[in-house]
Amino acid sequence: MLPPTHPNDAIIGKAFRWSILVMLILATIVVLGIFAYRYVGAPRGPVGIAKVQGPRVPPASVDRLPPVVPFTEVTEQAGIDFVHVNGANGEKLLPETMGGGVAIFDYNGDDHQDLLFVNGSHWPESAPADASPVTLALYQNDGAGRFTDVTARAGLHVTLYGMGVAVGDVDNDGWVDVFLSAVGGNRLFRNERGRFHDVTEDAGVAGEGDAWSTGSAFIDYDNDGDLDLFVGNYVRWSRDIDLAIGFQLTGIGRAYGPPTTFAGTYPYLYRNDGQGRFTDVSETSGIQVDNPATGQPMAKTLGISPVDVDGDGYLDIFLANDTVRNFLLHNQGNGTFREEGVMFGVAFDRNGAATGAMGTDTAYYRNDGDMGLAVGNFANEMSSLYVTQGGNLFTDEAIGEGIGTASRLALTFGLFFFDYDLDGRLDFFQANGHLEQDINLVQSSQHYEQLPQLFWNCGPDNQRTFCKVSPDKDDGLTKRLVGRGAAFGDLDNDGDLDVVITQVGRSPVLLRNDHGLGDLAPEHHWLRIKLTGNGSVNRDAIGAWVEVVSGDITQRRQVMPTRGYLSQVELPLTFGLGVAESIDSIRVFWPGGAQQEVAVEDVEVDSLVSVVSR
C-alpha cells in the first residue's frame, strides 16, 4: 500500500509545477529571440524536397578501384550439361528450395580438378511415369577446363534426394572419397582408383532414415591422423508435416514454409576408427544442443565452417543455423566440444537477433592476426562478417567492412573468400537467389533470380576493406541466377581461380576467370601449394595452415575444402603474389602442431609446389 499524502507535499508540488512553467516560458522567449536575430530578414533559398537515404556507404578511394578481371560464362562450352532436379510439382515442399552442392576435387589423381554436382530427385508420390533416372553428375577434367561426363563409369550413377557433399581421403590410400548428405539416408562412397563403391552400411554413417542432412565436413577433430565426419542436420521434416502446416503468402497462395514452423535437430559426429568404420559419438561429444525454452533439439544447420578459432591446435566447428542462434562448437582437446557461440560473439547479428543463416566461410582476409567469419543470410538481412579484435572475441563488422549495405536485399546461400585478382588479398563472393518464384508479386524489392556479388579487397589503406565490383555488361557476373552452392578452383590450370555456381532446378554456371586478359586487367603472379599428409597427418592435410611471405605481405590459408553452402572447394591452396617475383618464406603448420619450413631457393612464382609432411 502507498503511504498517505501529507498536506505539505501537495503545497510543495504545486509550487514546483509553477516554477517549471515559468522556466519553460522564459526559455521559449530566449529561443524565439535567437531565431529572430539569425533568420528574420535573411534571404530565403528555394525550398527543397528531402529524399530518404539508406545507410551511408563510405566511398572507395579513387586510386583503389576494383581491377578489371573478366569472368566468362563457359558452362556449355566446357561440356557441362547437368540440370538439377528438385521434384517441384506445386506442393511447395521445403526441400525443393535448398539444394544442391558442388565439389571441386581431383577424383582420379591426374592433378586436374574435376566436378561433382549433387542432384535431387522426383518425389515418389508425384514422379512422372516416363521420367528418366535422376542421378549425380561427375565430370572429368582434361586439364584445359573441358569436361566429360563419367558418372556411370565412376560408379556414381545413383539416385537420392541429395543436398550437399564432402570430400576427403578417409582411409589414407591416396584416393579422395565422397560423402553425400540427403533428405533421408546419407551415402558414403569409397574411391578405389577412380571408381566409387557405396560403403555406407559398413561405415555406419547413413544417419536416421527420416533426417534431412545438409552441410558436412571431413575433419580430423582428434588429431589422430585420420578423417572424422561431421554432418549438419536442418529441421525435423516430412511431407505430411509440411503439407499440414499449409503456409500461405497473400498474392501467391500456398508457399514454402519458413524454418520457424519446423522443429530443430541434432548434428552427427562420426569418429573414424580405421578399417573403414566410424563410431557415432554425437551424444557423448557435446555437440547436441537443446533449446533452453523447450528442452528440444535446437540446431537448424545449413552451413559448416571448421576452423581453429583459438589457435590451440584443435579444429572447432562453426554452425550457421537458420532462424536460431549460430553455434561455435569449441573443441576441448579431449574428444568433446562445448557450444560457446554467445561467448565468442558469433551467435547473433549486430542487433542481437538470430538470422536466416545459410552459407559460411572463414579467413584471415586482412593479412593480419584478425580472423573473419562470414555468414550469408536471408533477404533483407545483410550478410554477417564477424571479425576478431586482436583476440578470440568476434564482432559483426559487415557494415564497416563494406559488405553489409550491399548485401541487404540479397538472399545469400553460397559464399567464400578467395583471391580472384591474385594481388595477395582475399576477396569475397556471394551466390544469391530467392526461394519463391513469384516473390516479386508480394515484395517489389525482391526477385527469384538475383545477381551474384563479388567484393574486391581494397587493402588496409582504404576506408573500408571491401568494395563491390560492378562488372561489364558482357561479364558472367551480370547474369541473374537462382544461386545455391558455390565453389572455386583452378579448372584450366592457368593459376587463377574459376567459380562454379549451382542453381536449384536449373543448370549450374561455370565462370572462367580470365585474369590477365584485356587492356586494363592486372597480370599478377601466383603460387599454388599442394600438401600431402604422411603418418600422423591425414593424407589430404585437411586442417593444415600454410603461411607465405613475399615482400611485406604475409598470407595465411587453411586447407579446408568445406566452404560456403553444401559445397567443397579444391584442396590445393592458391596464393596471389601481385607483382612480386620471389618468395621469402613458406611455413606449414600441420594438424597436431608440427611445423615445417619449406626451402624456397628453387621455388618459382607461377608454379605448383608439393609439400609432404615429415
PDB file of N, CA, C and O in Angstrom, residues 50-106:
ATOM      1  N   ALA A  50      13.406  16.739 -49.288  1.00  0.00           N
ATOM      2  CA  ALA A  50      14.377  15.821 -48.693  1.00  0.00           C
ATOM      3  C   ALA A  50      14.090  14.404 -49.149  1.00  0.00           C
ATOM      4  O   ALA A  50      12.948  13.944 -49.123  1.00  0.00           O
ATOM      5  N   LYS A  51      15.127  13.728 -49.607  1.00  0.00           N
ATOM      6  CA  LYS A  51      14.998  12.340 -50.034  1.00  0.00           C
ATOM      7  C   LYS A  51      15.447  11.415 -48.912  1.00  0.00           C
ATOM      8  O   LYS A  51      16.431  11.680 -48.238  1.00  0.00           O
ATOM      9  N   VAL A  52      14.716  10.339 -48.754  1.00  0.00           N
ATOM     10  CA  VAL A  52      15.086   9.349 -47.751  1.00  0.00           C
ATOM     11  C   VAL A  52      16.310   8.584 -48.240  1.00  0.00           C
ATOM     12  O   VAL A  52      16.322   8.052 -49.344  1.00  0.00           O
ATOM     13  N   GLN A  53      17.329   8.556 -47.438  1.00  0.00           N
ATOM     14  CA  GLN A  53      18.573   7.901 -47.810  1.00  0.00           C
ATOM     15  C   GLN A  53      18.742   6.610 -47.017  1.00  0.00           C
ATOM     16  O   GLN A  53      18.343   6.531 -45.855  1.00  0.00           O
ATOM     17  N   GLY A  54      19.358   5.621 -47.640  1.00  0.00           N
ATOM     18  CA  GLY A  54      19.686   4.389 -46.936  1.00  0.00           C
ATOM     19  C   GLY A  54      20.956   4.569 -46.136  1.00  0.00           C
ATOM     20  O   GLY A  54      21.502   5.681 -46.047  1.00  0.00           O
ATOM     21  N   PRO A  55      21.455   3.509 -45.544  1.00  0.00           N
ATOM     22  CA  PRO A  55      22.713   3.589 -44.794  1.00  0.00           C
ATOM     23  C   PRO A  55      23.833   4.097 -45.685  1.00  0.00           C
ATOM     24  O   PRO A  55      23.953   3.733 -46.850  1.00  0.00           O
ATOM     25  N   ARG A  56      24.639   4.961 -45.131  1.00  0.00           N
ATOM     26  CA  ARG A  56      25.721   5.558 -45.912  1.00  0.00           C
ATOM     27  C   ARG A  56      26.788   4.533 -46.238  1.00  0.00           C
ATOM     28  O   ARG A  56      27.223   3.780 -45.385  1.00  0.00           O
ATOM     29  N   VAL A  57      27.191   4.503 -47.487  1.00  0.00           N
ATOM     30  CA  VAL A  57      28.279   3.639 -47.930  1.00  0.00           C
ATOM     31  C   VAL A  57      29.519   4.503 -48.110  1.00  0.00           C
ATOM     32  O   VAL A  57      29.532   5.383 -48.974  1.00  0.00           O
ATOM     33  N   PRO A  58      30.568   4.292 -47.315  1.00  0.00           N
ATOM     34  CA  PRO A  58      31.765   5.110 -47.472  1.00  0.00           C
ATOM     35  C   PRO A  58      32.348   4.937 -48.869  1.00  0.00           C
ATOM     36  O   PRO A  58      32.428   3.825 -49.390  1.00  0.00           O
ATOM     37  N   PRO A  59      32.714   6.042 -49.527  1.00  0.00           N
ATOM     38  CA  PRO A  59      33.265   5.924 -50.878  1.00  0.00           C
ATOM     39  C   PRO A  59      34.631   5.267 -50.885  1.00  0.00           C
ATOM     40  O   PRO A  59      35.417   5.432 -49.961  1.00  0.00           O
ATOM     41  N   ALA A  60      34.901   4.507 -51.943  1.00  0.00           N
ATOM     42  CA  ALA A  60      36.221   3.902 -52.082  1.00  0.00           C
ATOM     43  C   ALA A  60      37.212   4.970 -52.519  1.00  0.00           C
ATOM     44  O   ALA A  60      36.862   5.949 -53.167  1.00  0.00           O
ATOM     45  N   SER A  61      38.460   4.809 -52.148  1.00  0.00           N
ATOM     46  CA  SER A  61      39.495   5.731 -52.565  1.00  0.00           C
ATOM     47  C   SER A  61      39.597   5.710 -54.084  1.00  0.00           C
ATOM     48  O   SER A  61      39.447   4.670 -54.719  1.00  0.00           O
ATOM     49  N   VAL A  62      39.862   6.867 -54.661  1.00  0.00           N
ATOM     50  CA  VAL A  62      39.915   6.975 -56.111  1.00  0.00           C
ATOM     51  C   VAL A  62      40.985   6.072 -56.699  1.00  0.00           C
ATOM     52  O   VAL A  62      40.828   5.483 -57.765  1.00  0.00           O
ATOM     53  N   ASP A  63      42.094   5.929 -55.976  1.00  0.00           N
ATOM     54  CA  ASP A  63      43.202   5.146 -56.512  1.00  0.00           C
ATOM     55  C   ASP A  63      43.119   3.670 -56.147  1.00  0.00           C
ATOM     56  O   ASP A  63      44.063   2.925 -56.380  1.00  0.00           O
ATOM     57  N   ARG A  64      41.988   3.225 -55.575  1.00  0.00           N
ATOM     58  CA  ARG A  64      41.845   1.829 -55.187  1.00  0.00           C
ATOM     59  C   ARG A  64      40.553   1.250 -55.735  1.00  0.00           C
ATOM     60  O   ARG A  64      39.801   0.611 -55.031  1.00  0.00           O
ATOM     61  N   LEU A  65      40.270   1.484 -56.991  1.00  0.00           N
ATOM     62  CA  LEU A  65      39.074   0.917 -57.605  1.00  0.00           C
ATOM     63  C   LEU A  65      39.326  -0.545 -57.979  1.00  0.00           C
ATOM     64  O   LEU A  65      40.460  -0.940 -58.234  1.00  0.00           O
ATOM     65  N   PRO A  66      38.273  -1.362 -58.030  1.00  0.00           N
ATOM     66  CA  PRO A  66      38.456  -2.783 -58.360  1.00  0.00           C
ATOM     67  C   PRO A  66      39.106  -2.963 -59.722  1.00  0.00           C
ATOM     68  O   PRO A  66      38.771  -2.239 -60.673  1.00  0.00           O
ATOM     69  N   PRO A  67      40.002  -3.911 -59.846  1.00  0.00           N
ATOM     70  CA  PRO A  67      40.643  -4.171 -61.144  1.00  0.00           C
ATOM     71  C   PRO A  67      39.664  -4.824 -62.112  1.00  0.00           C
ATOM     72  O   PRO A  67      38.671  -5.425 -61.710  1.00  0.00           O
ATOM     73  N   VAL A  68      39.955  -4.710 -63.369  1.00  0.00           N
ATOM     74  CA  VAL A  68      39.118  -5.318 -64.398  1.00  0.00           C
ATOM     75  C   VAL A  68      39.580  -6.760 -64.614  1.00  0.00           C
ATOM     76  O   VAL A  68      40.626  -7.002 -65.217  1.00  0.00           O
ATOM     77  N   VAL A  69      38.823  -7.702 -64.091  1.00  0.00           N
ATOM     78  CA  VAL A  69      39.114  -9.123 -64.278  1.00  0.00           C
ATOM     79  C   VAL A  69      37.838  -9.783 -64.788  1.00  0.00           C
ATOM     80  O   VAL A  69      36.897  -9.990 -64.023  1.00  0.00           O
ATOM     81  N   PRO A  70      37.763 -10.110 -66.065  1.00  0.00           N
ATOM     82  CA  PRO A  70      36.533 -10.687 -66.606  1.00  0.00           C
ATOM     83  C   PRO A  70      36.282 -12.113 -66.097  1.00  0.00           C
ATOM     84  O   PRO A  70      37.221 -12.902 -65.933  1.00  0.00           O
ATOM     85  N   PHE A  71      35.024 -12.417 -65.851  1.00  0.00           N
ATOM     86  CA  PHE A  71      34.581 -13.788 -65.612  1.00  0.00           C
ATOM     87  C   PHE A  71      33.679 -14.176 -66.783  1.00  0.00           C
ATOM     88  O   PHE A  71      32.614 -13.588 -66.971  1.00  0.00           O
ATOM     89  N   THR A  72      34.111 -15.154 -67.558  1.00  0.00           N
ATOM     90  CA  THR A  72      33.391 -15.552 -68.759  1.00  0.00           C
ATOM     91  C   THR A  72      32.572 -16.805 -68.492  1.00  0.00           C
ATOM     92  O   THR A  72      33.096 -17.800 -67.987  1.00  0.00           O
ATOM     93  N   GLU A  73      31.288 -16.755 -68.812  1.00  0.00           N
ATOM     94  CA  GLU A  73      30.411 -17.915 -68.610  1.00  0.00           C
ATOM     95  C   GLU A  73      30.672 -18.944 -69.713  1.00  0.00           C
ATOM     96  O   GLU A  73      30.457 -18.687 -70.895  1.00  0.00           O
ATOM     97  N   VAL A  74      31.194 -20.126 -69.322  1.00  0.00           N
ATOM     98  CA  VAL A  74      31.634 -21.130 -70.298  1.00  0.00           C
ATOM     99  C   VAL A  74      31.006 -22.489 -70.032  1.00  0.00           C
ATOM    100  O   VAL A  74      31.561 -23.516 -70.429  1.00  0.00           O
ATOM    101  N   THR A  75      29.855 -22.543 -69.380  1.00  0.00           N
ATOM    102  CA  THR A  75      29.252 -23.814 -68.968  1.00  0.00           C
ATOM    103  C   THR A  75      29.082 -24.780 -70.132  1.00  0.00           C
ATOM    104  O   THR A  75      29.580 -25.918 -70.109  1.00  0.00           O
ATOM    105  N   GLU A  76      28.375 -24.355 -71.149  1.00  0.00           N
ATOM    106  CA  GLU A  76      28.123 -25.221 -72.307  1.00  0.00           C
ATOM    107  C   GLU A  76      29.410 -25.510 -73.061  1.00  0.00           C
ATOM    108  O   GLU A  76      29.660 -26.655 -73.470  1.00  0.00           O
ATOM    109  N   GLN A  77      30.219 -24.496 -73.244  1.00  0.00           N
ATOM    110  CA  GLN A  77      31.496 -24.661 -73.940  1.00  0.00           C
ATOM    111  C   GLN A  77      32.396 -25.675 -73.245  1.00  0.00           C
ATOM    112  O   GLN A  77      33.132 -26.430 -73.893  1.00  0.00           O
ATOM    113  N   ALA A  78      32.325 -25.730 -71.914  1.00  0.00           N
ATOM    114  CA  ALA A  78      33.162 -26.645 -71.146  1.00  0.00           C
ATOM    115  C   ALA A  78      32.617 -28.063 -71.130  1.00  0.00           C
ATOM    116  O   ALA A  78      33.288 -28.984 -70.637  1.00  0.00           O
ATOM    117  N   GLY A  79      31.407 -28.293 -71.656  1.00  0.00           N
ATOM    118  CA  GLY A  79      30.836 -29.634 -71.715  1.00  0.00           C
ATOM    119  C   GLY A  79      29.952 -29.992 -70.547  1.00  0.00           C
ATOM    120  O   GLY A  79      29.633 -31.171 -70.347  1.00  0.00           O
ATOM    121  N   ILE A  80      29.515 -28.999 -69.772  1.00  0.00           N
ATOM    122  CA  ILE A  80      28.648 -29.256 -68.622  1.00  0.00           C
ATOM    123  C   ILE A  80      27.194 -29.165 -69.068  1.00  0.00           C
ATOM    124  O   ILE A  80      26.706 -28.094 -69.464  1.00  0.00           O
ATOM    125  N   ASP A  81      26.469 -30.285 -69.030  1.00  0.00           N
ATOM    126  CA  ASP A  81      25.058 -30.284 -69.424  1.00  0.00           C
ATOM    127  C   ASP A  81      24.146 -30.776 -68.300  1.00  0.00           C
ATOM    128  O   ASP A  81      23.005 -31.176 -68.527  1.00  0.00           O
ATOM    129  N   PHE A  82      24.636 -30.740 -67.085  1.00  0.00           N
ATOM    130  CA  PHE A  82      23.868 -31.160 -65.912  1.00  0.00           C
ATOM    131  C   PHE A  82      22.704 -30.204 -65.652  1.00  0.00           C
ATOM    132  O   PHE A  82      22.828 -28.987 -65.820  1.00  0.00           O
ATOM    133  N   VAL A  83      21.556 -30.768 -65.235  1.00  0.00           N
ATOM    134  CA  VAL A  83      20.404 -29.977 -64.825  1.00  0.00           C
ATOM    135  C   VAL A  83      19.923 -30.507 -63.476  1.00  0.00           C
ATOM    136  O   VAL A  83      19.637 -31.702 -63.338  1.00  0.00           O
ATOM    137  N   HIS A  84      19.845 -29.629 -62.500  1.00  0.00           N
ATOM    138  CA  HIS A  84      19.395 -30.028 -61.165  1.00  0.00           C
ATOM    139  C   HIS A  84      17.894 -30.296 -61.169  1.00  0.00           C
ATOM    140  O   HIS A  84      17.120 -29.569 -61.791  1.00  0.00           O
ATOM    141  N   VAL A  85      17.485 -31.361 -60.492  1.00  0.00           N
ATOM    142  CA  VAL A  85      16.077 -31.726 -60.357  1.00  0.00           C
ATOM    143  C   VAL A  85      15.686 -31.602 -58.892  1.00  0.00           C
ATOM    144  O   VAL A  85      16.334 -32.185 -58.014  1.00  0.00           O
ATOM    145  N   ASN A  86      14.638 -30.831 -58.616  1.00  0.00           N
ATOM    146  CA  ASN A  86      14.190 -30.694 -57.228  1.00  0.00           C
ATOM    147  C   ASN A  86      12.825 -31.311 -56.980  1.00  0.00           C
ATOM    148  O   ASN A  86      12.333 -31.309 -55.843  1.00  0.00           O
ATOM    149  N   GLY A  87      12.193 -31.842 -58.015  1.00  0.00           N
ATOM    150  CA  GLY A  87      10.921 -32.536 -57.841  1.00  0.00           C
ATOM    151  C   GLY A  87       9.727 -31.637 -57.645  1.00  0.00           C
ATOM    152  O   GLY A  87       8.630 -32.126 -57.343  1.00  0.00           O
ATOM    153  N   ALA A  88       9.891 -30.321 -57.794  1.00  0.00           N
ATOM    154  CA  ALA A  88       8.784 -29.394 -57.543  1.00  0.00           C
ATOM    155  C   ALA A  88       7.618 -29.653 -58.492  1.00  0.00           C
ATOM    156  O   ALA A  88       7.798 -29.754 -59.706  1.00  0.00           O
ATOM    157  N   ASN A  89       6.419 -29.782 -57.910  1.00  0.00           N
ATOM    158  CA  ASN A  89       5.220 -30.037 -58.727  1.00  0.00           C
ATOM    159  C   ASN A  89       4.019 -29.239 -58.248  1.00  0.00           C
ATOM    160  O   ASN A  89       2.879 -29.579 -58.553  1.00  0.00           O
ATOM    161  N   GLY A  90       4.288 -28.175 -57.464  1.00  0.00           N
ATOM    162  CA  GLY A  90       3.219 -27.319 -56.989  1.00  0.00           C
ATOM    163  C   GLY A  90       2.849 -27.504 -55.538  1.00  0.00           C
ATOM    164  O   GLY A  90       2.109 -26.692 -54.975  1.00  0.00           O
ATOM    165  N   GLU A  91       3.333 -28.580 -54.902  1.00  0.00           N
ATOM    166  CA  GLU A  91       3.003 -28.796 -53.498  1.00  0.00           C
ATOM    167  C   GLU A  91       3.796 -27.898 -52.562  1.00  0.00           C
ATOM    168  O   GLU A  91       3.458 -27.759 -51.394  1.00  0.00           O
ATOM    169  N   LYS A  92       4.855 -27.294 -53.055  1.00  0.00           N
ATOM    170  CA  LYS A  92       5.699 -26.377 -52.281  1.00  0.00           C
ATOM    171  C   LYS A  92       6.257 -27.063 -51.022  1.00  0.00           C
ATOM    172  O   LYS A  92       5.994 -26.666 -49.892  1.00  0.00           O
ATOM    173  N   LEU A  93       7.051 -28.103 -51.244  1.00  0.00           N
ATOM    174  CA  LEU A  93       7.710 -28.805 -50.150  1.00  0.00           C
ATOM    175  C   LEU A  93       9.081 -28.180 -49.931  1.00  0.00           C
ATOM    176  O   LEU A  93       9.856 -27.986 -50.872  1.00  0.00           O
ATOM    177  N   LEU A  94       9.409 -27.872 -48.689  1.00  0.00           N
ATOM    178  CA  LEU A  94      10.569 -27.054 -48.357  1.00  0.00           C
ATOM    179  C   LEU A  94      11.892 -27.546 -48.956  1.00  0.00           C
ATOM    180  O   LEU A  94      12.700 -26.719 -49.411  1.00  0.00           O
ATOM    181  N   PRO A  95      12.205 -28.856 -48.977  1.00  0.00           N
ATOM    182  CA  PRO A  95      13.494 -29.274 -49.551  1.00  0.00           C
ATOM    183  C   PRO A  95      13.688 -28.865 -51.009  1.00  0.00           C
ATOM    184  O   PRO A  95      14.836 -28.787 -51.471  1.00  0.00           O
ATOM    185  N   GLU A  96      12.595 -28.591 -51.724  1.00  0.00           N
ATOM    186  CA  GLU A  96      12.703 -28.198 -53.134  1.00  0.00           C
ATOM    187  C   GLU A  96      13.468 -26.898 -53.316  1.00  0.00           C
ATOM    188  O   GLU A  96      13.992 -26.613 -54.392  1.00  0.00           O
ATOM    189  N   THR A  97      13.567 -26.106 -52.253  1.00  0.00           N
ATOM    190  CA  THR A  97      14.186 -24.785 -52.360  1.00  0.00           C
ATOM    191  C   THR A  97      15.671 -24.771 -52.029  1.00  0.00           C
ATOM    192  O   THR A  97      16.341 -23.760 -52.255  1.00  0.00           O
ATOM    193  N   MET A  98      16.233 -25.870 -51.496  1.00  0.00           N
ATOM    194  CA  MET A  98      17.510 -25.770 -50.783  1.00  0.00           C
ATOM    195  C   MET A  98      18.732 -26.355 -51.488  1.00  0.00           C
ATOM    196  O   MET A  98      19.857 -25.970 -51.177  1.00  0.00           O
ATOM    197  N   GLY A  99      18.586 -27.331 -52.397  1.00  0.00           N
ATOM    198  CA  GLY A  99      19.766 -27.990 -52.968  1.00  0.00           C
ATOM    199  C   GLY A  99      20.255 -27.317 -54.231  1.00  0.00           C
ATOM    200  O   GLY A  99      19.599 -26.411 -54.763  1.00  0.00           O
ATOM    201  N   GLY A 100      21.378 -27.802 -54.743  1.00  0.00           N
ATOM    202  CA  GLY A 100      22.286 -28.756 -54.156  1.00  0.00           C
ATOM    203  C   GLY A 100      23.706 -28.226 -54.285  1.00  0.00           C
ATOM    204  O   GLY A 100      23.989 -27.201 -54.902  1.00  0.00           O
ATOM    205  N   GLY A 101      24.635 -28.983 -53.740  1.00  0.00           N
ATOM    206  CA  GLY A 101      26.020 -28.555 -53.677  1.00  0.00           C
ATOM    207  C   GLY A 101      26.861 -29.013 -54.852  1.00  0.00           C
ATOM    208  O   GLY A 101      26.410 -29.761 -55.729  1.00  0.00           O
ATOM    209  N   VAL A 102      28.109 -28.565 -54.859  1.00  0.00           N
ATOM    210  CA  VAL A 102      29.078 -28.944 -55.882  1.00  0.00           C
ATOM    211  C   VAL A 102      30.434 -29.145 -55.197  1.00  0.00           C
ATOM    212  O   VAL A 102      30.759 -28.450 -54.241  1.00  0.00           O
ATOM    213  N   ALA A 103      31.191 -30.112 -55.686  1.00  0.00           N
ATOM    214  CA  ALA A 103      32.547 -30.356 -55.179  1.00  0.00           C
ATOM    215  C   ALA A 103      33.537 -30.216 -56.321  1.00  0.00           C
ATOM    216  O   ALA A 103      33.321 -30.763 -57.411  1.00  0.00           O
ATOM    217  N   ILE A 104      34.619 -29.494 -56.069  1.00  0.00           N
ATOM    218  CA  ILE A 104      35.747 -29.415 -56.991  1.00  0.00           C
ATOM    219  C   ILE A 104      36.883 -30.212 -56.367  1.00  0.00           C
ATOM    220  O   ILE A 104      37.389 -29.844 -55.305  1.00  0.00           O
ATOM    221  N   PHE A 105      37.252 -31.324 -56.999  1.00  0.00           N
ATOM    222  CA  PHE A 105      38.296 -32.192 -56.436  1.00  0.00           C
ATOM    223  C   PHE A 105      38.860 -33.075 -57.536  1.00  0.00           C
ATOM    224  O   PHE A 105      38.256 -33.258 -58.597  1.00  0.00           O
ATOM    225  N   ASP A 106      40.018 -33.621 -57.267  1.00  0.00           N
ATOM    226  CA  ASP A 106      40.701 -34.486 -58.230  1.00  0.00           C
ATOM    227  C   ASP A 106      40.363 -35.936 -57.898  1.00  0.00           C
ATOM    228  O   ASP A 106      40.994 -36.559 -57.059  1.00  0.00           O
TER     229      ASP A 106
END
